[in-house]
Tab-separated table of C-alpha atoms in Angstrom:
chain	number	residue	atom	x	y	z
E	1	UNK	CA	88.345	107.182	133.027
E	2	UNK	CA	89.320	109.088	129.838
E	3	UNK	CA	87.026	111.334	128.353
E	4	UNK	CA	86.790	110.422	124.978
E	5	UNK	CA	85.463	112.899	122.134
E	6	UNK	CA	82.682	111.906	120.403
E	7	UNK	CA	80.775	114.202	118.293
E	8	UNK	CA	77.997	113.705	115.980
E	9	UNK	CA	77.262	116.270	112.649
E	10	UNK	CA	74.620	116.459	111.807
E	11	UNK	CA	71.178	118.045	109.841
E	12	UNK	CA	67.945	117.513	111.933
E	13	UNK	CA	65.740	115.964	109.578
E	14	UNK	CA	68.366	112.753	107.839
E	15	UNK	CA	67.211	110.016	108.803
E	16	UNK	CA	70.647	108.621	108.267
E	17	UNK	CA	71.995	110.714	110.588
E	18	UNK	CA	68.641	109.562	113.192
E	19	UNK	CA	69.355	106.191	112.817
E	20	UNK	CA	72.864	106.764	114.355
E	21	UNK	CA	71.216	109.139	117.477
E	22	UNK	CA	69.130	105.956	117.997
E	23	UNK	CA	72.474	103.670	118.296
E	24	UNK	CA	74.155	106.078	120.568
E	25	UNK	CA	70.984	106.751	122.975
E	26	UNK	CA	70.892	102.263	122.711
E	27	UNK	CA	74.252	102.334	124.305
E	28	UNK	CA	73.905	105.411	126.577
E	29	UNK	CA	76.939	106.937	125.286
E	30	UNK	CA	77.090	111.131	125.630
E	31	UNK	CA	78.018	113.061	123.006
E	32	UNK	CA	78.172	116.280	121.402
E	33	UNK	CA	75.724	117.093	118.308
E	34	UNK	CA	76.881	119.680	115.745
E	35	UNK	CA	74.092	120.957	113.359
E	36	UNK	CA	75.479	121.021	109.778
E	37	UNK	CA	74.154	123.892	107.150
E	38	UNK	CA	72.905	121.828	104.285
E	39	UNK	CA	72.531	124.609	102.448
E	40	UNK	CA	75.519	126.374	103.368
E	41	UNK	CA	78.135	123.929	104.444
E	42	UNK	CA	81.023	124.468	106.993
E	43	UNK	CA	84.668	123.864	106.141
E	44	UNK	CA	84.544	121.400	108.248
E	45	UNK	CA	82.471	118.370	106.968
E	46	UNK	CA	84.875	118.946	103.781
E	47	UNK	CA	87.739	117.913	106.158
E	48	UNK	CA	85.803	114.836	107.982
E	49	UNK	CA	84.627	113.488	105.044
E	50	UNK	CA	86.107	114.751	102.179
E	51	UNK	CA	85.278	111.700	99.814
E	52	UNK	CA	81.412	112.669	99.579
E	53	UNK	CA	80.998	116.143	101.708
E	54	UNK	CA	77.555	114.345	103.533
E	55	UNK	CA	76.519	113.953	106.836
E	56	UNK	CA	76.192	112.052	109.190
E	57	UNK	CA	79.652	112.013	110.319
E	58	UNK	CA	80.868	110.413	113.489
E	59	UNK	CA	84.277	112.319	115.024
E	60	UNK	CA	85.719	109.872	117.889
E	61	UNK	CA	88.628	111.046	119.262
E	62	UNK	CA	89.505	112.493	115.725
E	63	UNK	CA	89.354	109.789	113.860
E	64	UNK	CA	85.907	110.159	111.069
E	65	UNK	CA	83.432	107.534	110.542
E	66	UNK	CA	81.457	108.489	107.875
E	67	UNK	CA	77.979	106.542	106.285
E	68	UNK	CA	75.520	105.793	108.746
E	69	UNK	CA	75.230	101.973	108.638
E	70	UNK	CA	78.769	101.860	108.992
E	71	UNK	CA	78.750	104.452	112.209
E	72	UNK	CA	75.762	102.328	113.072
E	73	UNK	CA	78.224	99.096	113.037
E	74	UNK	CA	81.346	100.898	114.717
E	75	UNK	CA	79.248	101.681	117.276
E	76	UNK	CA	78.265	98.736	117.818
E	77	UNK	CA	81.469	97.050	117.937
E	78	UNK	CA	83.253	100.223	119.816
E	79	UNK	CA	80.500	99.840	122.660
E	80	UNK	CA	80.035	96.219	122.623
E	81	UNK	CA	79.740	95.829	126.473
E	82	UNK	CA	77.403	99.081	126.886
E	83	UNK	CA	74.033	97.244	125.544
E	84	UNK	CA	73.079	93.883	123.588
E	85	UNK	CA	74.640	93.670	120.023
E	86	UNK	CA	72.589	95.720	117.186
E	87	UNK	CA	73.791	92.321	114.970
E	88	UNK	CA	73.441	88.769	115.868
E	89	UNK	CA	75.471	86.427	116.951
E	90	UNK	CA	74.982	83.890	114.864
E	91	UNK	CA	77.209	84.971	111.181
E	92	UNK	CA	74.228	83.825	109.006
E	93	UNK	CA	71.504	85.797	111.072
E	94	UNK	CA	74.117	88.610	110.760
E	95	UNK	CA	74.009	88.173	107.365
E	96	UNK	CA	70.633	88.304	106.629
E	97	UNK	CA	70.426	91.635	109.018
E	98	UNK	CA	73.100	93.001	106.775
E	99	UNK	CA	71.611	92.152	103.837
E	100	UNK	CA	67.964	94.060	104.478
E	101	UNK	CA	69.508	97.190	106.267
E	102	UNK	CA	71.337	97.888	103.247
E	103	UNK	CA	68.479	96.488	100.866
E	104	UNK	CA	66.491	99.321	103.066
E	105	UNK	CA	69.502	101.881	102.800
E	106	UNK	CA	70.225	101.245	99.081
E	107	UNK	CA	66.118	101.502	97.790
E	108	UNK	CA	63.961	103.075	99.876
E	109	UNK	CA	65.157	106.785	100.102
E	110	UNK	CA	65.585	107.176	95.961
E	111	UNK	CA	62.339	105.696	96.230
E	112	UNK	CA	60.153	107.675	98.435
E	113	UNK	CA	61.700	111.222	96.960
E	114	UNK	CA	59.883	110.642	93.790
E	115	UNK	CA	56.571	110.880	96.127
E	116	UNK	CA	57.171	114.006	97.092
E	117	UNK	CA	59.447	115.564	94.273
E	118	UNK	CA	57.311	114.478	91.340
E	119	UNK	CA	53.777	114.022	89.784
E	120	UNK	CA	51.796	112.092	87.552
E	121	UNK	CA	53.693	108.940	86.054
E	122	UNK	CA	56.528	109.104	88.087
E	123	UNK	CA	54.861	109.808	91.588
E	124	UNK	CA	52.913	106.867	91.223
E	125	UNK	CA	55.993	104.607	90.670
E	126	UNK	CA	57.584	106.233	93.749
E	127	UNK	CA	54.564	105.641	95.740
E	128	UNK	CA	54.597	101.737	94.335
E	129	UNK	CA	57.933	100.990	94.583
E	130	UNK	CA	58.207	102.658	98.448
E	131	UNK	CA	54.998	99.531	99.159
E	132	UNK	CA	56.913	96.963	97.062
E	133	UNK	CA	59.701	97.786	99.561
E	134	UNK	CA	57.865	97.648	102.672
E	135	UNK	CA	55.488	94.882	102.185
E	136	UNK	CA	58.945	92.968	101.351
E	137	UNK	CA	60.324	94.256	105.253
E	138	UNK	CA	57.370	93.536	106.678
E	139	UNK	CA	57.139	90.010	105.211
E	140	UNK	CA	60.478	89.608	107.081
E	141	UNK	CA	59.194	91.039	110.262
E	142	UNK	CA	56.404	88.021	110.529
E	143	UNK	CA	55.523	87.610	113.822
E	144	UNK	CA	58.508	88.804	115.872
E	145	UNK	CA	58.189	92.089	118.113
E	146	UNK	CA	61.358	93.153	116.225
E	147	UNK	CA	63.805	92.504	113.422
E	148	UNK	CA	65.999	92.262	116.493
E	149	UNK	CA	63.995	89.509	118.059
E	150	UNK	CA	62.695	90.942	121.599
E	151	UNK	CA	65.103	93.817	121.395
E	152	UNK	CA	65.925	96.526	118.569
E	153	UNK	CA	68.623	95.406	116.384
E	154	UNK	CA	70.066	96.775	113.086
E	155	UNK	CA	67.549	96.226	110.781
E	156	UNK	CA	64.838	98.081	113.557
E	157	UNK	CA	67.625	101.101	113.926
E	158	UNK	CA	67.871	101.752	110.024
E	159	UNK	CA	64.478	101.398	108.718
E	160	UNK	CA	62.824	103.039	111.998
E	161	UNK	CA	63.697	107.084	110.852
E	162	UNK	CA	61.610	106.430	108.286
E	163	UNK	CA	58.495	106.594	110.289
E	164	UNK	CA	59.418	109.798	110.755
E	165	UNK	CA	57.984	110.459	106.460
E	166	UNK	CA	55.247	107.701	106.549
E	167	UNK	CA	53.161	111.068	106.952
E	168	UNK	CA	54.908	113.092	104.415
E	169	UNK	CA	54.496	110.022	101.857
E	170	UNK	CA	50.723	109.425	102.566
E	171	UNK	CA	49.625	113.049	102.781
E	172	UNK	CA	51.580	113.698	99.218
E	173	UNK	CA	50.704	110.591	97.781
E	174	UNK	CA	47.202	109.612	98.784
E	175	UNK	CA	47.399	106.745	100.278
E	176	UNK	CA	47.790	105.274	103.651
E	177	UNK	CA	50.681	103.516	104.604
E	178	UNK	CA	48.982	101.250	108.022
E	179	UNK	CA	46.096	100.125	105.606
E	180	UNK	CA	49.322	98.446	103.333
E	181	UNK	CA	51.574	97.099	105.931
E	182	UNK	CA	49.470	96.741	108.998
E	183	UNK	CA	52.255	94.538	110.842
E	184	UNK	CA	54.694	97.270	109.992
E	185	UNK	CA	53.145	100.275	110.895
E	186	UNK	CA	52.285	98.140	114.423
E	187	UNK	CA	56.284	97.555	114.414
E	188	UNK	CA	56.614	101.481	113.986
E	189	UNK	CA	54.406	102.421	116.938
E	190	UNK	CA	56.310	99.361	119.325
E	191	UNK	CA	59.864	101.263	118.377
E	192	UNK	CA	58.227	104.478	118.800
E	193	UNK	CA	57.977	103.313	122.637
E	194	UNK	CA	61.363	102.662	123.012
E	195	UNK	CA	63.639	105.586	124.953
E	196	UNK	CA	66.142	105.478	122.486
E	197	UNK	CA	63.679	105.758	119.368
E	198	UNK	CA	61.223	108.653	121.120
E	199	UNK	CA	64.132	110.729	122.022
E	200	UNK	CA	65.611	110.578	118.282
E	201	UNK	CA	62.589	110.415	115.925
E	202	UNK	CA	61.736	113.819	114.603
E	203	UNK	CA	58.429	114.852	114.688
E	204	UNK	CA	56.654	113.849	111.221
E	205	UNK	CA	54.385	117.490	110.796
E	206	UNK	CA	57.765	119.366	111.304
E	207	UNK	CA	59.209	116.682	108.439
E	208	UNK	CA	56.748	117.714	106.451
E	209	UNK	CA	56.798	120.828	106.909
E	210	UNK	CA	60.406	121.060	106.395
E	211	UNK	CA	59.733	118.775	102.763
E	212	UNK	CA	57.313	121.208	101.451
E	213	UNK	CA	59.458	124.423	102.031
E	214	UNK	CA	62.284	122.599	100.540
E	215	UNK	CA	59.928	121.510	97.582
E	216	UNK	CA	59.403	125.547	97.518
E	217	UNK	CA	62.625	126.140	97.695
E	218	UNK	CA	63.894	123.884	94.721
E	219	UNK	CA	61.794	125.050	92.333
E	220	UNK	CA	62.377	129.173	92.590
G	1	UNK	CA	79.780	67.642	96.374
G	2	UNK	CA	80.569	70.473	98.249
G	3	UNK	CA	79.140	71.978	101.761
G	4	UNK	CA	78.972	75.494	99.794
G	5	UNK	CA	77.211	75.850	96.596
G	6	UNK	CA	78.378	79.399	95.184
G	7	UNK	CA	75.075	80.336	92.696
G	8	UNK	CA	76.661	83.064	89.787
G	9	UNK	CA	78.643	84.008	86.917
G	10	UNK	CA	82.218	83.876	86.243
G	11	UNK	CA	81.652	87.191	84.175
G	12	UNK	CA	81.108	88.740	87.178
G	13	UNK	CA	83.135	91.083	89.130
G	14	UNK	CA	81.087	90.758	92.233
G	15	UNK	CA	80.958	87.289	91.619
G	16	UNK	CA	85.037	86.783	91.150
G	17	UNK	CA	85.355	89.109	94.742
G	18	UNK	CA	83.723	86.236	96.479
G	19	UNK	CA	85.844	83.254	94.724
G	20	UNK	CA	88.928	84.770	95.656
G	21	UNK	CA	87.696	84.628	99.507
G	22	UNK	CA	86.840	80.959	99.184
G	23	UNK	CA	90.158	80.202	97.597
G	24	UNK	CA	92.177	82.866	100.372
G	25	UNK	CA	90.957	80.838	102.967
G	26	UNK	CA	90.804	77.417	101.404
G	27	UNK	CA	87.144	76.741	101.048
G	28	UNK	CA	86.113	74.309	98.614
G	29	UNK	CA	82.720	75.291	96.939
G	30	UNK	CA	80.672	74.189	94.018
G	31	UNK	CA	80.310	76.498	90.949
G	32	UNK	CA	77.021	76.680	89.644
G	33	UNK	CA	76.432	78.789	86.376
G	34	UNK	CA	74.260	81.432	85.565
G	35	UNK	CA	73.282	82.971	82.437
G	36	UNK	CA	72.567	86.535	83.100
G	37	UNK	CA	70.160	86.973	80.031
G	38	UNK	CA	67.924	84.077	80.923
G	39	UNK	CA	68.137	83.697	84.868
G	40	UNK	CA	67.671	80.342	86.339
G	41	UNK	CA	64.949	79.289	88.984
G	42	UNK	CA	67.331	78.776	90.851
G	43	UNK	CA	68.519	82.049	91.278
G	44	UNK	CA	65.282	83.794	91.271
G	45	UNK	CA	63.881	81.807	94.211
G	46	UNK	CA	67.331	82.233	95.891
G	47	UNK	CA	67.288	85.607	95.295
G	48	UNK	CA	64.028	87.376	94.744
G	49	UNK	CA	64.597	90.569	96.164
G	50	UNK	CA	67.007	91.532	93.864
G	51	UNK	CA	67.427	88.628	91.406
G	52	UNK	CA	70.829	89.241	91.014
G	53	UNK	CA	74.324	87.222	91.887
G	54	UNK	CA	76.227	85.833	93.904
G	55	UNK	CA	74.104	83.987	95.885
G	56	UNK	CA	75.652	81.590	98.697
G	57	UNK	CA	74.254	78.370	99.274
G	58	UNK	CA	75.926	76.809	102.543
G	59	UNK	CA	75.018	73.787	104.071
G	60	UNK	CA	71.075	73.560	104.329
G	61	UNK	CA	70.711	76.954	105.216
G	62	UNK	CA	69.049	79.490	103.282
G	63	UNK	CA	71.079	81.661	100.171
G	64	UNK	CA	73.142	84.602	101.420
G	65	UNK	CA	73.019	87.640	99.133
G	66	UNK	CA	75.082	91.015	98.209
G	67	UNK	CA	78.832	90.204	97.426
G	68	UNK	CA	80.074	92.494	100.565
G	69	UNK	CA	77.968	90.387	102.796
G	70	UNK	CA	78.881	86.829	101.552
G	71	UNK	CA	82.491	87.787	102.266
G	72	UNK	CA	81.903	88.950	105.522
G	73	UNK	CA	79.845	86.256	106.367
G	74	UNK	CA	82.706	83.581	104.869
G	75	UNK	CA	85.199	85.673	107.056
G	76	UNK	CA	82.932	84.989	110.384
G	77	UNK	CA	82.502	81.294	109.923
G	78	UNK	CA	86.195	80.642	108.576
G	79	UNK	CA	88.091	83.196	110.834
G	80	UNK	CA	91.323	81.248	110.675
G	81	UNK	CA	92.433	81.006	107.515
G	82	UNK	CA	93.384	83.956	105.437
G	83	UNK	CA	91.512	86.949	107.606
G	84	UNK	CA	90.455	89.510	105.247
G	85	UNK	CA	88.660	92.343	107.284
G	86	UNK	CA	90.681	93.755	110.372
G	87	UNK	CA	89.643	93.294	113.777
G	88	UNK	CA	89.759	96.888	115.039
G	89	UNK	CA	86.091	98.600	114.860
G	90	UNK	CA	87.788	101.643	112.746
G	91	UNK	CA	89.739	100.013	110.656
G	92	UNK	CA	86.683	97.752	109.588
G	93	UNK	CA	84.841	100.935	109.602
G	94	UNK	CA	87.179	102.931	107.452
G	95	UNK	CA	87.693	99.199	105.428
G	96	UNK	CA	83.738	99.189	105.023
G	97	UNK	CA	83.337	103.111	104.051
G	98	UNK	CA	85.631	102.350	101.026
G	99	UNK	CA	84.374	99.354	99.745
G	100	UNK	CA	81.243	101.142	99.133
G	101	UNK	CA	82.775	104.129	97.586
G	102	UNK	CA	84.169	101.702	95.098
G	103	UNK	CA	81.194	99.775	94.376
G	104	UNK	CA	78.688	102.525	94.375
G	105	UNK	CA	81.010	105.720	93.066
G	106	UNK	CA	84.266	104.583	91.033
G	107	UNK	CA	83.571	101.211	89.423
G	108	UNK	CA	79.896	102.013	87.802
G	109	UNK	CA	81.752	105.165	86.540
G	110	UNK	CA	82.994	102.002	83.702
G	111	UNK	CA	79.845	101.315	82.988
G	112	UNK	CA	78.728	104.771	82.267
G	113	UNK	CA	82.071	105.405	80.457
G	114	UNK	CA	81.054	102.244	78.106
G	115	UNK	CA	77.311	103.747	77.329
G	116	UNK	CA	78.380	107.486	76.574
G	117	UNK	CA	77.994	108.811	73.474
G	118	UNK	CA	80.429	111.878	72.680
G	119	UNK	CA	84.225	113.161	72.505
G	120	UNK	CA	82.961	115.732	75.401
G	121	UNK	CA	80.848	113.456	77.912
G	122	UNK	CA	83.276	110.579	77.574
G	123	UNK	CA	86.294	113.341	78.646
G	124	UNK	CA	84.271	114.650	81.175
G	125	UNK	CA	83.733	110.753	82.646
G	126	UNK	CA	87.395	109.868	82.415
G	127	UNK	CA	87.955	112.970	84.445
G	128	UNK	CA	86.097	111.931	87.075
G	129	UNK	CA	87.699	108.115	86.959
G	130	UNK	CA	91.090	109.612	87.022
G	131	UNK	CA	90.214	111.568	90.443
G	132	UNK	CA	88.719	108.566	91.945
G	133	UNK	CA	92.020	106.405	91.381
G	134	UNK	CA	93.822	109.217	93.367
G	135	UNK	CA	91.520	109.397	95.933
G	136	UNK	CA	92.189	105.525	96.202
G	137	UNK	CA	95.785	106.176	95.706
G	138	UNK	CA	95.714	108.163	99.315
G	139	UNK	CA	93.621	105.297	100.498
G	140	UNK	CA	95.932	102.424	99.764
G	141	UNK	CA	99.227	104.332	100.808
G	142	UNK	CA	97.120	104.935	104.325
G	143	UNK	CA	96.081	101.498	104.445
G	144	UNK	CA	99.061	99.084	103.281
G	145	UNK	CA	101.161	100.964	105.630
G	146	UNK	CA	104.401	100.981	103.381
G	147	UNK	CA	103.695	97.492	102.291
G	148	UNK	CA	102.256	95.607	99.044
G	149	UNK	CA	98.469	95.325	99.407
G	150	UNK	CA	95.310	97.584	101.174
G	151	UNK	CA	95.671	94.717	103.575
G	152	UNK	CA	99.370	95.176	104.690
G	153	UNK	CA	101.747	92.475	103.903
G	154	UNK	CA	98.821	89.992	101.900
G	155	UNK	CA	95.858	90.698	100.238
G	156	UNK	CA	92.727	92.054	101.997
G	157	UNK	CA	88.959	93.073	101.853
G	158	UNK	CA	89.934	96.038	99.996
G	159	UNK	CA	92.093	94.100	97.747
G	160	UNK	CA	89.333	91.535	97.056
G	161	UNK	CA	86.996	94.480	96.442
G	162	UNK	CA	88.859	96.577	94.024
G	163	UNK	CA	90.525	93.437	92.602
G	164	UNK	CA	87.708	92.004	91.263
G	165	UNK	CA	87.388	95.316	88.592
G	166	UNK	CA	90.922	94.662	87.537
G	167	UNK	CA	89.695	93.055	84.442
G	168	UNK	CA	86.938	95.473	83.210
G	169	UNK	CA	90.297	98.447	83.869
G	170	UNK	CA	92.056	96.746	81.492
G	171	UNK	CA	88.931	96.954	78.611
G	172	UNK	CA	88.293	100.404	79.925
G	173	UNK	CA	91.658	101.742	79.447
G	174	UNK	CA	92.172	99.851	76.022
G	175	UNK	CA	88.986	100.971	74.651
G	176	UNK	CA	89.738	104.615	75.869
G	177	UNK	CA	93.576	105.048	75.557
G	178	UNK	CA	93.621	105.938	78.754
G	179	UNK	CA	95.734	104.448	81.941
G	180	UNK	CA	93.002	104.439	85.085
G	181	UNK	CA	96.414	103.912	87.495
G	182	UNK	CA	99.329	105.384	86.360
G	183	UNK	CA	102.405	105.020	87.734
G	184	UNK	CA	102.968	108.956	87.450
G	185	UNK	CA	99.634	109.994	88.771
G	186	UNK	CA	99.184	106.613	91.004
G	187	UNK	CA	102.444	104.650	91.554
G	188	UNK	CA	101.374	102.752	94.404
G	189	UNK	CA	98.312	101.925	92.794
G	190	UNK	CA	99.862	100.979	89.253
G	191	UNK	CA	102.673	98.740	91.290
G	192	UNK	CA	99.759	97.044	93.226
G	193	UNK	CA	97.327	95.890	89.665
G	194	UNK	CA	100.936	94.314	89.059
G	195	UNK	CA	101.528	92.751	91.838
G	196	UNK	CA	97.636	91.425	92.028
G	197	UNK	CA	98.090	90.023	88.485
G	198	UNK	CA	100.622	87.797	89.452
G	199	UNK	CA	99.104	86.343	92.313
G	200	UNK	CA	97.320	83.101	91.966
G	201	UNK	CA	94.310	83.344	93.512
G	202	UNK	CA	93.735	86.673	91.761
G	203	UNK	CA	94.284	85.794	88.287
G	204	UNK	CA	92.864	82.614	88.460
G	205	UNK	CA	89.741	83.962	88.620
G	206	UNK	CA	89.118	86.929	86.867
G	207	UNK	CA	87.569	85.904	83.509
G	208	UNK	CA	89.583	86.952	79.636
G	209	UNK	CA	88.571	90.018	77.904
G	210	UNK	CA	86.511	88.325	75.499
G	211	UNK	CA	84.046	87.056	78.157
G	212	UNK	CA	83.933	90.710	80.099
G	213	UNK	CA	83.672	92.373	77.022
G	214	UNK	CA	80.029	90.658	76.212
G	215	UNK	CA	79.336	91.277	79.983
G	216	UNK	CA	80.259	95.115	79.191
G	217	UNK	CA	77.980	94.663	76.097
G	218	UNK	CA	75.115	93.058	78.084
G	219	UNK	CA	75.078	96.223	80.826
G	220	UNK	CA	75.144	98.527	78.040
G	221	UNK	CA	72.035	97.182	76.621
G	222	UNK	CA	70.377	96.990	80.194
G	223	UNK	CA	69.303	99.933	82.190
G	224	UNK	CA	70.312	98.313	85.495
G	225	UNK	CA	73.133	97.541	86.305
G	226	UNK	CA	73.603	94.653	88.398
């Protein structure tokens, strides 16, 4: 069998970058994890993704894949024999997976920052607009173990990093997150179980820690 | 009365991207109108996580949102005819990465380029337009592979997704005196809004200036653009 190169940059505490750990432990692929320098960054992110200088990148076999529901999807399609299918078979169930990963990718981030990078006014609309967002998940959650059905599937793989904040958001803004979205936080702690999801999840006190210092940091 | 209803308006770039997959690959579809300043209920039960268009009705199923994922989903359920995304994982990958670069980087770089106020902040803005046309520039000469479109030989999802903005260049560039593709700074890029223009499909659907021009007007007035 050919080896084949697969390396994964990386900074510990993106959840972008966690969400594709969680695809690659799914499929039991091995791979090599670089730690990227946020604050200090290495010649070479500019060369595997030069467009927007971010992580996470995925190198495989040279070739970049950059953006992590995109990794998430090459992965996917790359591996397609090593697990069940992150997506659907069905093209309008894949469709409406699609369309809440990247309602999730595209809103909640922005949104939670202002919970822990602002006050006042503009805390509180951070702190509302992060439970607008997650009632609206959980409402498509219902009753199913996972957005996957019985298994994790896309959806479950790019909201689930998240989890990894719930603390960070509650302890800066007040409020708790399970009393909100009981079904969700339920859904959090079922993932949470899964191999794939314990191994990748960072732990949420070293998150905030992490949050704080940068908050610290930012402001010198 | 047609199988798929297609829920938007003809103003709309995101809205044109998807009517040039339904004509590509032969679909017939019913048009149903929007007005963006006083939205339908129509669209905002089909819709109301974001309230915005396209929306795709198909058969009695429920609406399919986000332009990027209509056109996929229209590419999985009519494979056949007119295949716009590739079938190799990194080409769909490196297909995927730049169709959001354009949406969410280079195009609402327009819109921003429309609302600014000043000789120095507009300069600044064009700046930043001009390097994203080269950085698509390197993009199309790696993807058309010596031939006329991002898709090779015919048009593809990259075509469809930077297509559907060639109207708005042309305001941008009139109302600026500035070329976005050049053919000094972006030959291949300048050669291929020609080419585009003259195909069917594409310049059947992309609206006059008058009508983009009040869509540009209606943005600029808005805070979100959608």
């Amino acid at each position: 069998m050919v080896k084949e190169e697969l390396i994964l940059v990386n900074f510990w505490s993106s959840p972008f970058g966690c969400r594709v750990k969680i695809a690659l432990e799914e499929k039991g692929i091995p791979y090599e994890y670089k730690e990227e320098d946020l604050f200090n960054k290495s010649p070479l992110l500019s060369t595997i993704n030069p467009v927007y200088n971010k992580v996470p990148v995925l190198v495989h076999n040279g070739k970049s894949v950059c953006e992590s529901l995109n990794i998430v999807e090459y992965i996917d399609e790359v591996w397609s024999d090593r697990s069940a299918s992150f997506l659907p078979s069905d093209p309008y169930e894949r469709s409406q997976a699609r369309f809440w990963a990247d309602f999730i990718d595209k809103e909640l981030y922005e949104a939670s920052r202002k919970i822990y990078r602002c006050k006042g006014e503009e805390q509180e609309s951070g702190k509302k607009n992060v439970l607008r967002i997650l009632k609206l998940v959980e409402g498509e959650l219902g009753n199913k173990p996972f957005f996957g059905g019985d298994n994790l599937g896309f959806v479950d793989i790019s909201l689930i990093p998240f989890y990894s904040r719930f603390y960070t958001w509650e302890t800066f803004g007040k409020f708790s997150i399970e009393e909100e979205c009981p079904i969700l936080v339920s859904w959090a702690k079922r993932c949470s179980e899964k191999e794939s999801v314990a191994k990748s999840l960072d732990d949420p006190i070293k998150i905030y820690d992490f949050i704080v210092y940068l908050n610290n940091y930012l402001t010198k | 009365m047609s199988e798929i209803k297609l829920l938007g308006s003809a103003a709309s770039p995101f809205v044109n991207r998807v009517q040039f997959v339904l004509n590509l690959k032969s679909m017939d579809y019913d048009f149903i109108n929007e007005n963006l300043t006083c939205k339908s209920e129509l669209l905002l039960t089909s819709n109301p996580v974001l309230k915005k268009v396209p929306v795709l009705l198909h058969a009695n199923k429920p609406p399919i949102c986000e332009s990027l994922i209509i056109i996929e989903y229209l590419d999985e359920i009519e494979p056949n005819i007119h295949k716009i995304l590739p079938t190799d994982p990194s080409d769909r990958a490196y297909n995927r990465f730049w169709a959001c670069y354009i949406d969410n980087k280079f195009a609402p770089l327009y819109l921003e380029l429309s609302r600014a106020q000043g000789k120095d902040v507009k300069e600044a803005l064009k700046h930043k337009i001009i390097k994203g046309s080269q950085l698509l520039e390197e993009a199309f000469v790696k993807f058309s592979k010596g031939e006329g479109y991002f898709g090779g030989h015919d048009i593809g999802y990259l075509d469809v997704v930077l297509g559907c903005y060639m109207g708005l260049t042309k305001i941008v560039e009139k109302g600026n005196e500035f070329k976005v593709f050049d053919e000094v700074r972006t030959p291949k890029l300048a050669e291929w809004v020609k080419r585009m223009w003259l195909h069917d499909v594409i310049k059947s659907n992309i609206p006059g200036e008058d009508i983009l021009m009040n869509l540009l007007l209606l943005k600029c007035k808005s805070s979100r653009v959608s």
